[in-house]
């Protein structure tokens, strides 16, 4: 059994920035960060475009960033939360710079600001096209200098501990469900440990792995959301899965390599197989319309022309400037034989970001006491029905700060709950066939991509639900009888994620933002004869 004052699940931007803050504020308290693989293997590390924030008040304003976020969110953002994130964002950006994050600057020492879909101004700070790698590096180095933070790597959190583990019957309407820590499988000792905490933060990231084609690394399996759902906490907005319009089209490669939206911000143009710059037919903002609109337009073009991808044309862009801003993309394209100044880049949409998740208030508090959620696993109300590009890193920083402010008080009130039983593995045996797990995962990813993708219908959602029921039954049987492994738990969690996405999609009797159901078409699409 381990005990810690602050328990942080996840070593991405949300988890690490929170850990740093509480550790500095409470130098005598212990902060334990748990991460399921390498410390830097996170969605954060792969962020490309950058972090949105109003840093140039001569050209930009908080009001414009707020308006862009609200427009992208298609009527479902919580305006108070949007206001908080946009106004507090610049201060949080200054902090990560103080912690060692380097953003690109021009010769005068001003930030080079990028632009992405849905932004009315250039306001995205970036480190070339590897912003996430730079941010993760700086955060991990700062954490390493902080004596009262310990990181346990290769440690898989299975479930959060609540009164359920003391034998009480917990339902969704039980008041005051409380979190006492977690059960976690330490992959170095091969033991399932009970970790008790005064305060627990879930910063477990996204769930892109529920889909066959995704920009998210293998760790993005929605574990935190699935744990909270099992613990009867509140989850919301799961139907709003964001598909990034421009993942590099390489059919057998997973996860997909992203071609950042900033390339379109610098002038890249989407074309179909007839070389037509088609976005002009879909939205007056053309290639820089919000992501839901661009992804749906690409989906429609692919269906109309019977192709599996469209193209991003950068041939007209200044080659040296392209290489300076996007060295990683340039190198990757060259490695597969594409010189961006001579050939177009084949791209297609891929699952990218979960706008919904664990319901969290403006202090990152969940519906479960002593349990907080930050970053992509949380649903704070910022994104509504569709996230504005580069608002995710910003949200994680603003909410990890707010979470720190709230939890340094909470930690003083909570004691350890020592009467929780140890993990009981009785009656389980080593899995006879791992293929049962890998096959279930493949089936899940296929059905989610085929039936619950960019464009949905009532019939497809119903089909998906039937198949999910069977997968759920099979994985639960395996879970009851086999020795726990990350693969088993992740597949089980992803099946829960699939179920939550489908159920919430079925409840929404309209098309809005990222949720598009042809049984509830948008009038504008009917008028334009869009192929859905
Ligand atoms: P993550 O960074 O994903 O970290 C999750 C952590 O939780 C990991 O350490 C993982 O090991 C741990 N974890 C999960 N489950 C468990 C478990 N069961 N047990 C133990 N540990 C667990 N957003 C922007 O704002 N700007 C961008 O430019 C941008 N570009 C992107 C490009 C790509 C390719 C991708 C995939 C995303 C991009 N995003 C971008 C989105 C953004 O990167 C993520 O939303 C954000 O980094 C999520 O941070 P996080 O801290 O919430 O989670
Ligand atoms: C990108 O660089 O296009 C991704 C940005 C984001 O997901 O916010």
Coordinates of C-alpha atoms and ligand atoms in Angstrom, one line a residue:
X1 CA 0.0 0.0 0.0
X2 CA 1.2 3.5 -0.9
X3 CA 0.0 6.8 0.6
X4 CA 0.3 10.2 -0.9
X5 CA -1.1 13.7 -0.2
X6 CA -1.7 14.5 -3.9
X7 CA -2.2 11.7 -6.4
X8 CA -2.0 12.6 -10.1
X9 CA -2.9 10.2 -12.8
X10 CA -1.3 11.3 -16.0
X11 CA 2.0 12.9 -17.0
X12 CA 0.7 15.2 -19.8
X13 CA 0.3 18.9 -19.7
X14 CA -2.6 18.8 -17.2
X15 CA -1.1 16.3 -14.8
X16 CA 2.5 17.8 -14.7
X17 CA 1.5 21.4 -14.5
X18 CA -0.8 20.6 -11.6
X19 CA 1.9 18.5 -9.9
X20 CA 4.4 21.3 -10.1
X21 CA 2.0 23.8 -8.6
X22 CA 0.9 21.8 -5.6
X23 CA 4.4 20.6 -4.9
X24 CA 5.8 24.1 -4.9
X25 CA 2.9 25.4 -2.7
X26 CA 3.1 22.5 -0.2
X27 CA 6.9 21.6 -0.1
X28 CA 6.2 19.3 2.9
X29 CA 3.5 17.3 1.1
X30 CA 4.1 14.3 -1.2
X31 CA 2.9 14.4 -4.8
X32 CA 2.8 11.2 -6.7
X33 CA 2.4 11.1 -10.5
X34 CA 1.4 7.8 -12.1
X35 CA 1.7 7.2 -15.8
X36 CA 1.0 4.0 -17.7
X37 CA 4.0 3.9 -20.0
X38 CA 7.0 6.3 -20.5
X39 CA 6.6 9.6 -18.7
X40 CA 6.5 11.6 -22.0
X41 CA 4.2 9.2 -23.9
X42 CA 1.1 11.5 -23.9
X43 CA -1.1 13.3 -26.4
X44 CA 0.6 16.4 -25.2
X45 CA 3.9 15.3 -26.7
X46 CA 2.4 15.1 -30.2
X47 CA 0.7 18.6 -30.1
X48 CA 1.9 20.5 -33.2
X49 CA 0.1 23.7 -34.0
X50 CA 0.5 25.3 -30.6
X51 CA -1.3 27.1 -27.8
X52 CA -3.9 29.8 -28.4
X53 CA -3.8 32.9 -26.3
X54 CA -4.2 36.6 -26.6
X55 CA -0.7 38.0 -26.2
X56 CA -0.7 40.8 -28.7
X57 CA -3.3 43.3 -27.4
X58 CA -2.7 45.7 -30.2
X59 CA -4.1 43.4 -32.9
X60 CA -6.1 40.9 -30.9
X61 CA -8.5 41.1 -28.0
X62 CA -10.0 38.8 -25.4
X63 CA -13.4 39.5 -26.9
X64 CA -12.3 38.1 -30.3
X65 CA -10.9 34.9 -28.8
X66 CA -14.0 34.5 -26.7
X67 CA -16.2 35.0 -29.8
X68 CA -14.2 32.5 -31.9
X69 CA -14.5 29.9 -29.2
X70 CA -18.2 30.4 -28.9
X71 CA -18.8 30.3 -32.6
X72 CA -16.8 27.0 -33.0
X73 CA -18.7 25.5 -30.0
X74 CA -22.0 25.9 -31.9
X75 CA -24.1 27.2 -29.1
X76 CA -23.1 24.6 -26.4
X77 CA -20.1 26.4 -24.7
X78 CA -20.5 27.6 -21.2
X79 CA -19.9 31.3 -21.8
X80 CA -18.6 31.9 -18.2
X81 CA -16.0 29.1 -18.6
X82 CA -14.9 30.5 -22.0
X83 CA -14.4 33.9 -20.4
X84 CA -12.3 32.3 -17.6
X85 CA -10.1 30.3 -20.0
X86 CA -9.4 33.2 -22.5
X87 CA -8.8 35.8 -19.8
X88 CA -6.6 33.7 -17.5
X89 CA -4.8 32.0 -20.4
X90 CA -2.0 34.5 -21.0
X91 CA -0.9 34.4 -17.4
X92 CA -0.7 30.6 -17.6
X93 CA 1.3 30.8 -20.8
X94 CA 3.8 33.2 -19.1
X95 CA 4.2 30.5 -16.4
X96 CA 5.1 27.7 -18.8
X97 CA 7.6 30.1 -20.4
X98 CA 9.1 30.7 -16.9
X99 CA 9.4 27.0 -16.5
X100 CA 11.5 26.7 -19.6
X101 CA 9.1 26.3 -22.6
X102 CA 10.5 28.1 -25.7
X103 CA 8.1 29.5 -28.3
X104 CA 9.3 30.8 -31.7
X105 CA 10.1 34.5 -31.9
X106 CA 10.9 36.9 -34.8
X107 CA 14.0 39.0 -35.1
X108 CA 12.5 41.7 -32.9
X109 CA 11.9 39.3 -30.1
X110 CA 8.1 39.2 -30.6
X111 CA 6.2 35.8 -30.7
X112 CA 5.7 34.4 -34.2
X113 CA 1.9 33.8 -34.0
X114 CA 0.2 31.2 -36.1
X115 CA -3.4 30.9 -37.2
X116 CA -5.7 27.9 -37.4
X117 CA -9.3 27.1 -38.4
X118 CA -12.0 29.2 -36.7
X119 CA -9.5 31.9 -35.4
X120 CA -10.1 35.4 -36.5
X121 CA -6.6 36.5 -35.6
X122 CA -3.0 35.2 -35.5
X123 CA -2.7 34.1 -31.9
X124 CA -1.1 30.7 -31.7
X125 CA 2.2 30.4 -29.9
X126 CA 4.2 27.5 -31.2
X127 CA 7.6 25.8 -31.2
X128 CA 8.0 25.1 -34.9
X129 CA 5.6 22.2 -35.5
X130 CA 6.6 20.3 -32.3
X131 CA 5.1 22.5 -29.7
X132 CA 3.9 19.5 -27.5
X133 CA 7.3 17.9 -27.5
X134 CA 8.9 21.2 -26.3
X135 CA 6.2 21.7 -23.6
X136 CA 6.5 18.1 -22.3
X137 CA 10.3 18.4 -22.2
X138 CA 10.1 21.6 -20.2
X139 CA 7.5 20.3 -17.8
X140 CA 9.3 17.0 -17.1
X141 CA 12.6 18.8 -16.5
X142 CA 10.8 21.2 -14.0
X143 CA 9.2 18.2 -12.3
X144 CA 12.6 16.4 -12.0
X145 CA 13.9 19.5 -10.1
X146 CA 11.1 19.4 -7.6
X147 CA 12.1 17.1 -4.7
X148 CA 8.6 16.3 -3.4
X149 CA 7.3 14.9 -6.7
X150 CA 7.7 11.2 -7.5
X151 CA 6.8 9.8 -10.9
X152 CA 5.9 6.1 -11.1
X153 CA 6.1 5.0 -14.7
X154 CA 4.7 1.8 -16.3
X155 CA 1.9 1.8 -13.7
X156 CA -1.6 1.2 -14.9
X157 CA -4.5 2.6 -12.9
X158 CA -7.4 0.2 -13.0
X159 CA -10.1 1.9 -10.9
X160 CA -10.7 4.7 -8.4
X161 CA -11.5 3.7 -4.8
X162 CA -14.9 4.7 -3.4
X163 CA -17.4 3.6 -0.8
X164 CA -18.2 0.8 -3.3
X165 CA -14.9 -0.9 -2.2
X166 CA -16.1 -0.8 1.4
X167 CA -19.2 -2.8 0.5
X168 CA -21.7 -0.1 0.0
X169 CA -24.2 -0.1 -2.8
X170 CA -23.5 3.0 -4.9
X171 CA -25.8 4.3 -7.7
X172 CA -25.8 7.4 -9.8
X173 CA -28.1 9.0 -7.3
X174 CA -26.0 8.2 -4.2
X175 CA -25.0 11.6 -2.7
X176 CA -21.4 12.2 -1.6
X177 CA -19.6 9.5 -3.4
X178 CA -16.0 10.0 -2.3
X179 CA -12.7 9.0 -3.8
X180 CA -10.0 7.5 -1.5
X181 CA -7.3 6.8 -4.1
X182 CA -6.9 4.0 -6.7
X183 CA -6.0 0.4 -7.5
X184 CA -3.1 0.3 -9.9
X185 CA -1.2 -2.5 -11.7
X186 CA 2.6 -1.8 -11.3
X187 CA 4.1 -3.3 -14.4
X188 CA 7.5 -3.4 -12.9
X189 CA 6.6 -5.4 -9.8
X190 CA 3.6 -7.1 -11.5
X191 CA 1.5 -6.3 -8.4
X192 CA -1.8 -4.6 -8.0
X193 CA -1.2 -1.9 -5.5
X194 CA -3.7 0.1 -3.4
X195 CA -2.7 3.8 -3.5
X196 CA -4.4 6.0 -0.9
X197 CA -4.6 9.7 -1.4
X198 CA -6.1 12.8 0.3
X199 CA -6.7 14.3 -3.2
X200 CA -6.8 12.6 -6.6
X201 CA -6.6 14.2 -10.0
X202 CA -7.5 12.4 -13.2
X203 CA -5.5 13.8 -16.1
X204 CA -5.7 10.7 -18.2
X205 CA -6.2 12.4 -21.6
X206 CA -8.3 11.4 -24.6
X207 CA -9.9 8.4 -26.2
X208 CA -8.9 8.5 -29.9
X209 CA -8.0 4.8 -29.8
X210 CA -11.7 4.0 -29.9
X211 CA -11.4 4.6 -33.7
X212 CA -9.5 2.8 -36.3
X213 CA -8.0 6.0 -37.7
X214 CA -6.7 8.4 -35.1
X215 CA -4.0 10.9 -34.5
X216 CA -3.8 9.8 -30.8
X217 CA -1.0 7.6 -29.5
X218 CA -1.8 4.1 -28.1
X219 CA -2.2 5.5 -24.5
X220 CA -5.4 7.4 -25.5
X221 CA -7.9 4.8 -24.3
X222 CA -10.3 6.9 -22.2
X223 CA -9.4 5.1 -18.9
X224 CA -10.2 8.1 -16.6
X225 CA -13.7 8.5 -18.2
X226 CA -14.4 4.8 -18.0
X227 CA -13.3 4.7 -14.3
X228 CA -15.5 7.6 -13.3
X229 CA -18.5 6.0 -15.2
X230 CA -18.0 2.8 -13.3
X231 CA -17.8 4.7 -10.1
X232 CA -21.1 6.4 -10.9
X233 CA -19.7 9.8 -11.5
X234 CA -21.1 12.3 -14.1
X235 CA -19.9 12.1 -17.7
X236 CA -21.2 14.4 -20.4
X237 CA -21.0 15.5 -24.1
X238 CA -19.3 12.2 -25.3
X239 CA -20.9 12.4 -28.7
X240 CA -18.7 15.3 -29.6
X241 CA -15.7 13.5 -31.0
X242 CA -13.5 15.9 -33.0
X243 CA -12.1 14.5 -36.3
X244 CA -9.0 16.4 -37.4
X245 CA -9.4 17.2 -41.1
X246 CA -5.8 16.6 -42.2
X247 CA -4.1 13.5 -40.9
X248 CA -1.5 12.2 -43.4
X249 CA -3.1 9.4 -45.5
X250 CA -1.0 6.3 -45.0
X251 CA -3.4 3.4 -44.9
X252 CA -1.5 0.9 -42.7
X253 CA 0.1 3.4 -40.3
X254 CA -1.4 3.9 -36.8
X255 CA -1.6 6.3 -35.2
X256 CA -1.8 8.7 -38.1
X257 CA 0.8 11.5 -38.5
X258 CA -0.9 14.9 -38.2
X259 CA -0.5 17.7 -40.7
X260 CA -1.2 20.7 -38.4
X261 CA -3.9 23.1 -39.3
X262 CA -1.3 25.8 -39.0
X263 CA -0.2 24.7 -42.5
X264 CA -3.6 25.9 -43.8
X265 CA -3.1 29.0 -41.6
X266 CA 0.0 29.7 -43.6
X267 CA -1.7 29.2 -46.9
X268 CA -2.1 25.5 -47.6
X269 CA -5.2 24.7 -49.8
X270 CA -7.4 21.5 -49.7
X271 CA -8.1 20.0 -53.2
X272 CA -10.1 17.0 -54.3
X273 CA -8.9 14.5 -56.9
X274 CA -10.0 16.8 -59.7
X275 CA -7.6 19.5 -58.3
X276 CA -10.6 21.6 -57.3
X277 CA -10.2 23.8 -54.2
X278 CA -13.5 22.6 -52.9
X279 CA -13.8 24.4 -49.5
X280 CA -15.1 27.5 -51.3
X281 CA -18.3 25.5 -51.8
X282 CA -18.8 24.8 -48.2
X283 CA -18.0 27.8 -46.1
X284 CA -17.0 31.5 -46.7
X285 CA -14.0 30.9 -44.4
X286 CA -12.9 28.2 -46.8
X287 CA -9.9 26.2 -45.6
X288 CA -9.9 28.0 -42.3
X289 CA -13.5 27.2 -41.3
X290 CA -13.8 25.5 -37.9
X291 CA -12.7 21.8 -37.8
X292 CA -16.2 20.2 -37.8
X293 CA -17.1 22.0 -41.0
X294 CA -13.8 21.2 -42.8
X295 CA -13.8 17.5 -41.8
X296 CA -17.4 17.1 -42.9
X297 CA -16.6 18.8 -46.2
X298 CA -13.7 16.5 -46.8
X299 CA -15.9 13.5 -45.9
X300 CA -18.5 14.7 -48.4
X301 CA -15.9 15.2 -51.2
X302 CA -14.4 11.7 -50.6
X303 CA -17.9 10.2 -50.9
X304 CA -18.8 12.3 -54.0
X305 CA -15.5 11.4 -55.8
X306 CA -15.2 7.9 -54.5
X307 CA -11.8 8.4 -53.0
X308 CA -10.2 7.6 -49.6
X309 CA -8.4 10.9 -49.3
X310 CA -8.1 14.5 -50.5
X311 CA -4.9 16.6 -50.9
X312 CA -3.3 19.5 -49.1
X313 CA -1.6 21.7 -51.7
X314 CA 1.5 23.5 -50.4
X315 CA 3.3 23.8 -53.7
X316 CA 2.7 27.6 -53.9
X317 CA 4.1 28.2 -50.4
X318 CA 7.5 29.6 -49.8
X319 CA 9.7 26.5 -49.4
X320 CA 12.2 27.9 -46.9
X321 CA 9.6 29.5 -44.8
X322 CA 7.6 26.2 -44.8
X323 CA 10.7 24.3 -43.7
X324 CA 11.4 26.8 -41.0
X325 CA 7.9 26.6 -39.5
X326 CA 7.2 22.9 -40.2
X327 CA 10.5 21.0 -40.2
X328 CA 9.0 17.8 -38.8
X329 CA 6.2 17.7 -41.3
X330 CA 8.7 18.5 -44.1
X331 CA 10.9 15.6 -43.0
X332 CA 8.1 13.2 -42.5
X333 CA 6.7 13.9 -46.0
X334 CA 10.1 13.5 -47.6
X335 CA 10.5 10.2 -45.8
X336 CA 7.6 8.8 -47.8
X337 CA 8.7 10.4 -51.1
X338 CA 6.7 13.6 -51.0
X339 CA 8.5 16.9 -51.5
X340 CA 5.9 19.4 -50.5
X341 CA 7.1 22.0 -53.0
X342 CA 6.5 19.5 -55.9
X343 CA 3.7 17.2 -54.8
X344 CA 0.5 17.5 -52.8
X345 CA 0.1 15.8 -49.4
X346 CA -2.6 13.1 -49.3
X347 CA -4.7 13.7 -46.2
X348 CA -7.9 12.4 -44.6
X349 CA -9.8 13.1 -41.4
X350 CA -8.9 11.1 -38.3
X351 CA -10.3 10.9 -34.7
X352 CA -8.4 13.5 -32.8
X353 CA -10.0 14.9 -29.7
X354 CA -12.8 14.2 -27.2
X355 CA -14.7 17.4 -26.3
X356 CA -16.8 15.7 -23.6
X357 CA -15.7 13.6 -20.7
X358 CA -15.8 13.7 -16.9
X359 CA -18.0 16.6 -15.9
X360 CA -15.9 19.2 -14.0
X361 CA -16.8 22.5 -12.6
X362 CA -14.8 25.8 -12.8
X363 CA -12.4 24.5 -10.1
X364 CA -12.0 21.1 -11.9
X365 CA -14.1 19.4 -9.2
X366 CA -16.0 16.3 -10.4
X367 CA -19.3 14.9 -9.1
X368 CA -17.2 12.7 -6.8
X369 CA -15.7 14.3 -3.7
X370 CA -11.9 14.6 -3.5
X371 CA -11.7 13.7 -7.2
X372 CA -10.7 16.3 -9.7
X373 CA -10.4 16.1 -13.5
X374 CA -8.3 18.3 -15.9
X375 CA -7.2 18.3 -19.5
X376 CA -8.7 16.2 -22.3
X377 CA -10.5 13.7 -20.0
X378 CA -12.6 16.6 -18.4
X379 CA -15.6 18.3 -19.8
X380 CA -15.5 21.9 -18.4
X381 CA -17.9 23.6 -20.8
X382 CA -15.1 25.3 -22.8
X383 CA -15.5 23.5 -26.1
X384 CA -19.3 22.9 -26.4
X385 CA -20.1 21.0 -29.5
X386 CA -16.7 21.6 -31.2
X387 CA -13.3 22.7 -29.8
X388 CA -11.6 25.7 -31.3
X389 CA -8.1 24.7 -32.5
X390 CA -5.2 25.0 -30.0
X391 CA -7.6 25.7 -27.1
X392 CA -6.9 22.3 -25.5
X393 CA -3.4 23.0 -24.1
X394 CA -4.7 26.3 -22.9
X395 CA -7.7 24.7 -21.2
X396 CA -5.4 22.2 -19.5
X397 CA -3.2 24.9 -18.1
X398 CA -6.0 27.1 -16.9
X399 CA -7.9 24.3 -15.2
X400 CA -4.8 22.6 -13.6
X401 CA -4.1 26.0 -12.0
X402 CA -7.7 26.3 -10.7
X403 CA -7.6 22.7 -9.5
X404 CA -4.4 23.5 -7.6
X405 CA -6.0 26.5 -5.9
X406 CA -9.0 24.4 -4.8
X407 CA -7.2 21.3 -3.8
X408 CA -4.5 22.8 -1.6
X409 CA -7.3 23.7 0.8
X410 CA -9.1 20.3 0.3
X411 CA -5.9 18.4 1.1
X412 CA -5.9 19.7 4.7
X413 CA -9.4 18.4 5.4
X414 CA -9.0 14.8 4.2
X415 CA -7.6 11.8 6.0
X416 CA -6.5 8.5 4.5
X417 CA -9.1 5.8 4.4
X418 CA -7.2 2.8 5.6
X419 CA -10.0 0.2 5.7
X420 CA -10.2 -0.3 2.0
X421 CA -9.4 -4.0 1.2
X422 CA -6.5 -5.1 -1.0
X423 CA -7.2 -6.1 -4.6
X424 CA -8.7 -9.5 -4.8
X425 CA -7.5 -11.6 -7.7
X426 CA -9.1 -14.9 -6.5
X427 CA -10.5 -17.1 -9.2
X428 CA -8.6 -15.5 -12.1
X429 CA -6.1 -17.3 -14.4
X430 CA -3.6 -16.2 -17.1
X431 CA -5.4 -15.5 -20.4
X432 CA -5.3 -18.5 -22.7
X433 CA -5.7 -16.5 -25.9
X434 CA -4.6 -12.8 -26.0
X435 CA -6.2 -12.7 -29.5
X436 CA -9.6 -12.6 -27.8
X437 CA -8.6 -9.2 -26.5
X438 CA -6.9 -7.8 -29.6
X439 CA -9.7 -9.0 -31.8
X440 CA -12.3 -7.2 -29.6
X441 CA -10.3 -4.0 -29.8
X442 CA -10.1 -4.3 -33.6
X443 CA -13.9 -4.9 -33.8
X444 CA -14.6 -1.9 -31.6
X445 CA -12.4 0.4 -33.7
X446 CA -14.0 -0.8 -36.9
X447 CA -17.5 -0.4 -35.8
X448 CA -16.9 3.0 -34.3
X449 CA -15.3 4.2 -37.5
X450 CA -18.0 2.7 -39.7
X451 CA -21.1 3.6 -37.7
X452 CA -20.2 6.4 -35.4
X453 CA -17.8 8.6 -37.5
X454 CA -18.1 12.1 -38.9
X455 CA -21.6 11.4 -40.3
X456 CA -24.1 9.3 -38.3
X457 CA -27.6 8.0 -38.8
X458 CA -30.1 6.6 -36.4
X459 CA -29.8 3.1 -38.0
X460 CA -26.0 3.1 -37.8
X461 CA -26.1 4.2 -34.1
X462 CA -28.5 1.4 -33.4
X463 CA -26.3 -1.2 -35.2
X464 CA -23.3 0.1 -33.3
X465 CA -25.1 -0.3 -30.0
X466 CA -26.1 -3.9 -30.7
X467 CA -22.5 -4.8 -31.5
X468 CA -21.2 -2.9 -28.4
X469 CA -23.5 -4.9 -26.2
X470 CA -22.0 -8.2 -27.4
X471 CA -18.4 -6.8 -27.0
X472 CA -19.3 -5.6 -23.5
X473 CA -20.6 -9.0 -22.5
X474 CA -17.5 -10.8 -23.8
X475 CA -15.0 -8.4 -22.3
X476 CA -16.7 -8.5 -18.9
X477 CA -16.5 -12.3 -18.9
X478 CA -12.8 -12.1 -19.6
X479 CA -12.3 -9.4 -16.9
X480 CA -14.0 -11.6 -14.3
X481 CA -11.9 -14.6 -15.1
X482 CA -8.5 -13.6 -16.3
X483 CA -5.4 -12.0 -14.7
X484 CA -5.5 -8.2 -15.2
X485 CA -3.4 -6.7 -18.0
X486 CA -3.3 -3.2 -19.4
X487 CA -4.5 -4.6 -22.8
X488 CA -7.6 -6.1 -21.1
X489 CA -8.4 -3.0 -19.1
X490 CA -7.8 -0.6 -22.0
X491 CA -10.1 -2.7 -24.3
X492 CA -12.7 -2.8 -21.6
X493 CA -12.4 0.9 -21.1
X494 CA -12.7 1.7 -24.8
X495 CA -15.8 -0.4 -25.1
X496 CA -17.3 1.7 -22.3
X497 CA -16.2 4.8 -24.2
X498 CA -17.9 3.5 -27.4
X499 CA -21.0 2.8 -25.5
X500 CA -21.1 6.4 -24.0
X501 CA -20.5 8.0 -27.3
X502 CA -23.3 6.0 -29.0
X503 CA -25.8 6.5 -26.1
X504 CA -25.2 10.3 -26.0
X505 CA -25.3 10.5 -29.8
X506 CA -28.7 8.7 -29.6
X507 CA -30.0 11.2 -27.0
X508 CA -29.2 14.2 -29.2
X509 CA -32.0 14.6 -31.6
X510 CA -30.3 17.3 -33.8
X511 CA -27.1 17.9 -35.7
X512 CA -24.8 20.2 -34.0
X513 CA -21.1 20.9 -34.1
X514 CA -19.2 17.6 -34.3
X515 CA -22.3 15.5 -34.0
X516 CA -23.9 15.2 -37.4
X517 CA -26.9 12.8 -37.9
X518 CA -28.4 12.8 -41.4
X519 CA -31.8 12.0 -39.8
X520 CA -31.6 15.5 -38.5
X521 CA -30.0 17.3 -41.4
X522 CA -28.9 20.9 -41.3
X523 CA -31.1 23.0 -43.6
X524 CA -28.1 24.7 -45.2
X525 CA -26.7 21.3 -46.2
X526 CA -29.9 20.3 -47.9
X527 CA -29.9 23.5 -49.9
X528 CA -26.3 23.0 -51.0
X529 CA -26.8 19.3 -52.0
X530 CA -24.0 18.1 -49.8
X531 CA -23.3 14.3 -50.0
X532 CA -23.6 12.9 -46.5
Ligands
LIG1 P1 -2.2 13.6 -22.2 O1 -1.2 14.5 -22.6 O2 -2.8 12.7 -23.2 O3 -1.7 12.7 -21.0 C1 -2.4 11.6 -20.5 C2 -1.6 10.9 -19.4 O4 -2.5 10.0 -18.7 C3 -0.5 10.0 -20.0 O5 0.6 10.2 -19.1 C4 -1.0 8.6 -19.8 O6 0.0 7.6 -19.6 C5 -1.8 8.7 -18.5 N1 -2.8 7.7 -18.3 C6 -3.9 7.5 -19.0 N2 -4.6 6.4 -18.5 C7 -3.9 6.0 -17.5 C8 -4.0 4.9 -16.6 N3 -5.1 4.0 -16.7 N4 -3.1 4.7 -15.7 C9 -2.0 5.5 -15.6 N5 -1.8 6.5 -16.4 C10 -2.7 6.8 -17.4 N6 -4.0 20.7 -28.6 C11 -3.7 22.0 -28.7 O7 -4.2 22.8 -27.9 N7 -2.8 22.4 -29.6 C12 -2.2 21.6 -30.5 O8 -1.4 22.0 -31.3 C13 -2.6 20.2 -30.5 N8 -2.1 19.3 -31.4 C14 -2.3 18.0 -31.2 C15 -1.7 17.1 -32.1 C16 -1.9 15.8 -31.9 C17 -1.3 14.8 -32.8 C18 -2.8 15.3 -30.9 C19 -3.0 13.8 -30.7 C20 -3.4 16.2 -30.0 C21 -3.2 17.6 -30.2 N9 -3.8 18.5 -29.4 C22 -3.5 19.8 -29.5 C23 -4.6 18.1 -28.2 C24 -3.8 18.1 -27.0 O9 -2.5 17.7 -27.3 C25 -4.3 17.2 -25.9 O10 -5.7 17.4 -25.7 C26 -3.7 17.5 -24.6 O11 -2.3 17.4 -24.7 C27 -4.1 16.5 -23.5 O12 -3.3 16.7 -22.4 P2 -3.7 15.8 -21.1 O13 -2.7 16.2 -20.0 O14 -5.1 16.0 -20.7 O15 -3.5 14.3 -21.5
LIG2 C1 -3.1 21.1 -35.1 O1 -2.0 21.4 -35.0 O2 -3.7 21.1 -36.2 C2 -3.8 20.5 -33.9 C3 -4.2 21.6 -33.1 C4 -5.3 21.1 -32.1 O3 -5.6 20.0 -32.0 O4 -5.7 22.0 -31.4

